[in-house]
mmCIF file of C-alpha atoms and ligand atoms in Angstrom:
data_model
loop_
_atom_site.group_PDB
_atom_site.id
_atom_site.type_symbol
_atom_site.label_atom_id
_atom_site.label_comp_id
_atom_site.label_asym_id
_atom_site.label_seq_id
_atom_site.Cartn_x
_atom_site.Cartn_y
_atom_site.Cartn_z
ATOM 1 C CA UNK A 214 29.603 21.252 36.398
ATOM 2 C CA UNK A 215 28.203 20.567 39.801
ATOM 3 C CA UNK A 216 27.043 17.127 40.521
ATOM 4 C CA UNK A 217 23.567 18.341 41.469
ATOM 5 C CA UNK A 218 22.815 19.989 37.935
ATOM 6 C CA UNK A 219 23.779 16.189 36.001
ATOM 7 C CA UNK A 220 20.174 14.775 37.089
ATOM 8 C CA UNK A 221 18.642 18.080 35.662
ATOM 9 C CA UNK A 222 20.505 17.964 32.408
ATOM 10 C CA UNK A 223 19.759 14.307 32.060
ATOM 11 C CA UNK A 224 15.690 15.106 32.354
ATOM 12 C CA UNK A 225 15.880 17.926 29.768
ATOM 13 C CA UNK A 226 17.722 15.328 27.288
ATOM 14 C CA UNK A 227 15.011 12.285 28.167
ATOM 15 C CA UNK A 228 12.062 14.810 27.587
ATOM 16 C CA UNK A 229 13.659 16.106 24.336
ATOM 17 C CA UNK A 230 14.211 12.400 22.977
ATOM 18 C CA UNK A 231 11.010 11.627 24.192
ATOM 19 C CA UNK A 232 9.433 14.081 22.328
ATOM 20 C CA UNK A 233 11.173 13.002 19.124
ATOM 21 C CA UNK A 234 9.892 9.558 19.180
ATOM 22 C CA UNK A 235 6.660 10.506 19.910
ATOM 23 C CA UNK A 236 6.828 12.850 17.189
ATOM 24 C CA UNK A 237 8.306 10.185 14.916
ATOM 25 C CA UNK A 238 5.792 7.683 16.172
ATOM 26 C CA UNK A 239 2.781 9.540 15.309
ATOM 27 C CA UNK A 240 4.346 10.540 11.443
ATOM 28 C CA UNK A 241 5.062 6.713 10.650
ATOM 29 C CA UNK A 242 1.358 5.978 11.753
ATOM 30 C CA UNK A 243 0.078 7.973 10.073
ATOM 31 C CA UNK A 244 2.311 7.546 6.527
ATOM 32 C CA UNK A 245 1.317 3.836 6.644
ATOM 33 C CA UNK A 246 -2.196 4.403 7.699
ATOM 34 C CA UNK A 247 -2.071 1.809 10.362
ATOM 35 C CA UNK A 248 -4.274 3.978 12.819
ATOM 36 C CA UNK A 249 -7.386 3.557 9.960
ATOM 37 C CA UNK A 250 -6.561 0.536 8.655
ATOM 38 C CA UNK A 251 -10.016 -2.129 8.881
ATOM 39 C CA UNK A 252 -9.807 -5.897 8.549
ATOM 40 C CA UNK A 253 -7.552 -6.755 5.554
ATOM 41 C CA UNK A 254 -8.715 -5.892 2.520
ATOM 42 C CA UNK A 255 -10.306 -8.718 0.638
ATOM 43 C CA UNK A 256 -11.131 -7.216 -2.720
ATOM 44 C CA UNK A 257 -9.313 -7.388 -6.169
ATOM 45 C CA UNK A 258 -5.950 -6.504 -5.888
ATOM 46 C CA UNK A 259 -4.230 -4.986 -8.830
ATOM 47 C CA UNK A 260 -1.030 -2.845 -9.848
ATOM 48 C CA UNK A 261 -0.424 -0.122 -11.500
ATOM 49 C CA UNK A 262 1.589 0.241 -14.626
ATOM 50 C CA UNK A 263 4.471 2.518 -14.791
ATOM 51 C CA UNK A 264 3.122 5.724 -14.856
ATOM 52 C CA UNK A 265 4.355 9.007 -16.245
ATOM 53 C CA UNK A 266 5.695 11.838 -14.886
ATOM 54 C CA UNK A 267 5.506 12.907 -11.457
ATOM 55 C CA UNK A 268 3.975 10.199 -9.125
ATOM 56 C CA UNK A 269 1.936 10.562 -6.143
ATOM 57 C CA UNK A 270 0.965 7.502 -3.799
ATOM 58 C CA UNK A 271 -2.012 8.189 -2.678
ATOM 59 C CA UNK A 272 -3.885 6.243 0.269
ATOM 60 C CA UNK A 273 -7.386 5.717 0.423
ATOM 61 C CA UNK A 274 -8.083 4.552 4.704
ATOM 62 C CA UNK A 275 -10.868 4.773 6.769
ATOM 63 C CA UNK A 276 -12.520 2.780 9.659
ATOM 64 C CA UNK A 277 -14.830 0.713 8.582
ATOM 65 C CA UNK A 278 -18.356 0.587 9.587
ATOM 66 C CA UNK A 279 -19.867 -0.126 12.680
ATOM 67 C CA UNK A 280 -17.480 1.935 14.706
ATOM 68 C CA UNK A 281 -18.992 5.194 14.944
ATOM 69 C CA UNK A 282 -23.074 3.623 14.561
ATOM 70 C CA UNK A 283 -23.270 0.803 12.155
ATOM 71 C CA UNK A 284 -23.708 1.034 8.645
ATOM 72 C CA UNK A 285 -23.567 3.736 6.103
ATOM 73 C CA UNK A 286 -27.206 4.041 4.850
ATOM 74 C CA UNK A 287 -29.328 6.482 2.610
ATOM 75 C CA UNK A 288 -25.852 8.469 2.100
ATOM 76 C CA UNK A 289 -25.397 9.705 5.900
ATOM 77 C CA UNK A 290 -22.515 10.271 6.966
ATOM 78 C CA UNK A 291 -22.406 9.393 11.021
ATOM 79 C CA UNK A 292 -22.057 5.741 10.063
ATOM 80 C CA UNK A 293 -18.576 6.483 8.329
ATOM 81 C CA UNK A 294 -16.217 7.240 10.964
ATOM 82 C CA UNK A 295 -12.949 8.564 10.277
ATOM 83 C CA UNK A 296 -11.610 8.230 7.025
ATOM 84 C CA UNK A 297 -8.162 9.835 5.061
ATOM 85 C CA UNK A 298 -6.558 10.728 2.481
ATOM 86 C CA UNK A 299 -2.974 10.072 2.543
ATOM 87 C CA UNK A 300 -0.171 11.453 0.021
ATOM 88 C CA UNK A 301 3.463 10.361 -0.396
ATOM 89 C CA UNK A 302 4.463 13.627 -1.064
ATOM 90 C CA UNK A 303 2.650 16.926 -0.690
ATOM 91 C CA UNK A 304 4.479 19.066 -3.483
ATOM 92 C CA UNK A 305 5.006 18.015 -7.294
ATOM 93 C CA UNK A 306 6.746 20.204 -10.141
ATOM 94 C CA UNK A 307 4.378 21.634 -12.528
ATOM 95 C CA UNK A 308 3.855 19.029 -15.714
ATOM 96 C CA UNK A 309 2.349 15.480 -16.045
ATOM 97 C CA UNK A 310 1.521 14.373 -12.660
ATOM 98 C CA UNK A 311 0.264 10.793 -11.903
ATOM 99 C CA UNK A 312 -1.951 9.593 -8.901
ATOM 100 C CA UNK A 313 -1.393 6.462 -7.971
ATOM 101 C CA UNK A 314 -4.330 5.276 -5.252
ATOM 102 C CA UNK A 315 -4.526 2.695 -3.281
ATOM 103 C CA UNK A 316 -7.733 1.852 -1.080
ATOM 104 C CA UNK A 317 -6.869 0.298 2.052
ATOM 105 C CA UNK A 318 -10.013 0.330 3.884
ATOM 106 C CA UNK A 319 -12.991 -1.682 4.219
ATOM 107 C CA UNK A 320 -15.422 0.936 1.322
ATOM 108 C CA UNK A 321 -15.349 1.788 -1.826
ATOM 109 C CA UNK A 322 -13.451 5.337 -2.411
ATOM 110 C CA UNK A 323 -12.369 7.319 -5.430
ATOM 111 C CA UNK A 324 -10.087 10.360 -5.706
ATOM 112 C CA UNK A 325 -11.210 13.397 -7.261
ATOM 113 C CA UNK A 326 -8.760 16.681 -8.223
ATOM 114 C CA UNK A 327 -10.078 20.110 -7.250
ATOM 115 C CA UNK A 328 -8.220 23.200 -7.365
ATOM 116 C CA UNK A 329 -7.590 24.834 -4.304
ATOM 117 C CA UNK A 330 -8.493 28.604 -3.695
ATOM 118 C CA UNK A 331 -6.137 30.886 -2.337
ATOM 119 C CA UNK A 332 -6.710 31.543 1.330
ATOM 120 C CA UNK A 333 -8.798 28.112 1.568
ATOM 121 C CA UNK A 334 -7.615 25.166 3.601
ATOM 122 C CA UNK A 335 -8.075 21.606 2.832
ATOM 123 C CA UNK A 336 -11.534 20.503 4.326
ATOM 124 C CA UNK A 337 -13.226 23.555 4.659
ATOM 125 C CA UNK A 338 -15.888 22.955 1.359
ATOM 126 C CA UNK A 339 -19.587 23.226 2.185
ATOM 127 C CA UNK A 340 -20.884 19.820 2.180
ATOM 128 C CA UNK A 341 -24.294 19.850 0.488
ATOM 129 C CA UNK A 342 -27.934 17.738 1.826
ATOM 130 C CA UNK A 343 -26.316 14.596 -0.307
ATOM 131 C CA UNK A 344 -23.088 14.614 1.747
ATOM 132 C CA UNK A 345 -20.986 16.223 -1.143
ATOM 133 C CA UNK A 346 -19.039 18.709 -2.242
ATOM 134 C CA UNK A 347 -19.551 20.839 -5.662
ATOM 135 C CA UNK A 348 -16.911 19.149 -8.215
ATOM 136 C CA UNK A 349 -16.574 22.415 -10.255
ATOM 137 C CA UNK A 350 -13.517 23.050 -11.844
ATOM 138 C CA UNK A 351 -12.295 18.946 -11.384
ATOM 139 C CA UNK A 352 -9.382 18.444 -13.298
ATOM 140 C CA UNK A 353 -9.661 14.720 -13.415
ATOM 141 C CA UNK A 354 -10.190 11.546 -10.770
ATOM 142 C CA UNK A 355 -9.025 8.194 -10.202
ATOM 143 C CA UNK A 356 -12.241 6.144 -9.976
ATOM 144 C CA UNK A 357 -11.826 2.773 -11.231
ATOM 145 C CA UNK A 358 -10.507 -0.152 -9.645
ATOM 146 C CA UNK A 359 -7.696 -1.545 -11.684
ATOM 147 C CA UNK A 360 -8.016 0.926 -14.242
ATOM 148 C CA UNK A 361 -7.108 4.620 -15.003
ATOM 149 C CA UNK A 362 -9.508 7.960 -14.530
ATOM 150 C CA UNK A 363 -12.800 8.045 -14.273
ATOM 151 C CA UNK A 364 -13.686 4.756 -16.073
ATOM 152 C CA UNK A 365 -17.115 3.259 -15.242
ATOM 153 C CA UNK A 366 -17.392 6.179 -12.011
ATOM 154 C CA UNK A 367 -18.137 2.899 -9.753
ATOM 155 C CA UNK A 368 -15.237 3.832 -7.541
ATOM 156 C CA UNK A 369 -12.099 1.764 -6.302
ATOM 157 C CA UNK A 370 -13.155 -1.289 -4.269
ATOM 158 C CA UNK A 371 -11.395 -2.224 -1.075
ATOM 159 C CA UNK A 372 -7.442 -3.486 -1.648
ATOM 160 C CA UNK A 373 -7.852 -2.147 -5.362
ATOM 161 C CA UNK A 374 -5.805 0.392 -6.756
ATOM 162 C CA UNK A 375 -7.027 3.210 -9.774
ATOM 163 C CA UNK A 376 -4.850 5.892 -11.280
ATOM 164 C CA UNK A 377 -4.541 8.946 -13.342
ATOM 165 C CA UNK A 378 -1.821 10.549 -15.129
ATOM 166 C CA UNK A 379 -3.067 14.586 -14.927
ATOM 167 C CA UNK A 380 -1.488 17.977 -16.688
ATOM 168 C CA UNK A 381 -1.075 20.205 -13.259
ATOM 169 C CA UNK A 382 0.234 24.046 -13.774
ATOM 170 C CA UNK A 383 1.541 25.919 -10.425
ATOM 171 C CA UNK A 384 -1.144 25.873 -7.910
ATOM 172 C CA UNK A 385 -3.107 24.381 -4.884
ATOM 173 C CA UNK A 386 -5.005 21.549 -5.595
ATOM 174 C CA UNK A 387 -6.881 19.104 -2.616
ATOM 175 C CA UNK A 388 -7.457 15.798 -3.677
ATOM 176 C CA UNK A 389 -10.810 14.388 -2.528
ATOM 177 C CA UNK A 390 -13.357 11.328 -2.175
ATOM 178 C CA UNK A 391 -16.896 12.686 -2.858
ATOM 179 C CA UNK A 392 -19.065 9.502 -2.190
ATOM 180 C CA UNK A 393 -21.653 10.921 0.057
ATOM 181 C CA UNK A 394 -20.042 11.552 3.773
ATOM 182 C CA UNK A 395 -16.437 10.655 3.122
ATOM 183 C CA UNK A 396 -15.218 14.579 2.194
ATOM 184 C CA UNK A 397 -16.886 15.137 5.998
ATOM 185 C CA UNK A 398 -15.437 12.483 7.475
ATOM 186 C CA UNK A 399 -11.798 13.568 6.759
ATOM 187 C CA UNK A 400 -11.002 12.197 2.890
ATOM 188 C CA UNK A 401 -9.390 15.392 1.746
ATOM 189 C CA UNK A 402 -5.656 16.411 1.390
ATOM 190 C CA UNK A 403 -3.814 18.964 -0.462
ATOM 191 C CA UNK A 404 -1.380 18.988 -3.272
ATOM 192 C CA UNK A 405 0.717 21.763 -4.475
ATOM 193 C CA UNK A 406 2.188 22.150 -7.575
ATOM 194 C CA UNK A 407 5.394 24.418 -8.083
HETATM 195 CU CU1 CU B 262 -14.203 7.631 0.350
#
């Protein structure tokens, strides 16, 4: 090799490694939800028990208020910001699947199961005038802060975590928070079950 091609080779391998840690960079953020994370959380902090079957960690973040225009009121949505739903692990066998969910933002969330239709991305339901989407068909939530499913509906408070041990046969599912405006502002993902 000709001395004058080593500087181009060397470019080619910086850009490439480059690319790979920004690549890498951007995955880890997002995993540990640093990019959404608020103040610390102050609320009641719990654990779960050992839970059956296949587990999912699932990550409640968003923003806080006051970042996007101040607070939430009436059930609008532009005060939320950005919010997610984060999962450990996108694909589960088919059988007794538990949710584990952890809310590390600054609101109360919850985690509600859907199925997903064929053909239908994650984040594309119709949100209705409340800032919600239809819950037909849920196959269970995680809604209660220390506690398992649905519970008292009240939601799981900042730093809490809820859970729910669910029967899942093969399919797309997306895993949701319906309080009013959170679906919109980005608290969906999917789950698949194989
Ligand atoms: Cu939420």
């Amino acid at each position: 090799m000709s001395p004058v091609r080593r500087p181009n080779l060397r470019l080619v391998v910086a850009g490439t490694l480059a690319a790979v840690v920004l690549g890498v960079a951007s995955t880890v953020a997002l995993a540990t939800a640093g990019a959404f994370r608020g103040p610390a959380p102050t609320g009641t902090r719990c654990a779960a028990p050992a839970l059956a079957g296949a587990v999912v960690d699932v990550t409640l973040a968003d923003m806080g208020g006051g970042m996007m225009g101040g607070p939430m009121t009436g059930g609008g949505w532009r005060g939320m910001g950005m919010a997610r739903v984060l999962v450990s692990r996108g694909v589960v066998p088919a059988g007794t699947v538990s949710l584990r969910v952890v809310n590390v933002g600054v609101r109360t969330h919850e985690l509600v199961v859907l199925p997903l239709p064929a053909g239908q991305a994650a984040g594309a339901r119709p949100v209705g005038a409340d800032g919600r989407v239809d819950e037909t068909g849920s196959l269970g939530e995680a809604s209660r802060s220390c506690g398992a499913g649905a519970g008292a509906g009240d939601g799981i408070t900042t730093g809490a975590t809820g859970w729910v041990t669910l029967t899942l046969g093969p399919g797309r599912y997306e895993l949701v928070c319906n309080l009013p405006g959170h679906y919109k502002a980005g608290m969906y993902a999917e789950l698949d079950v194989r």
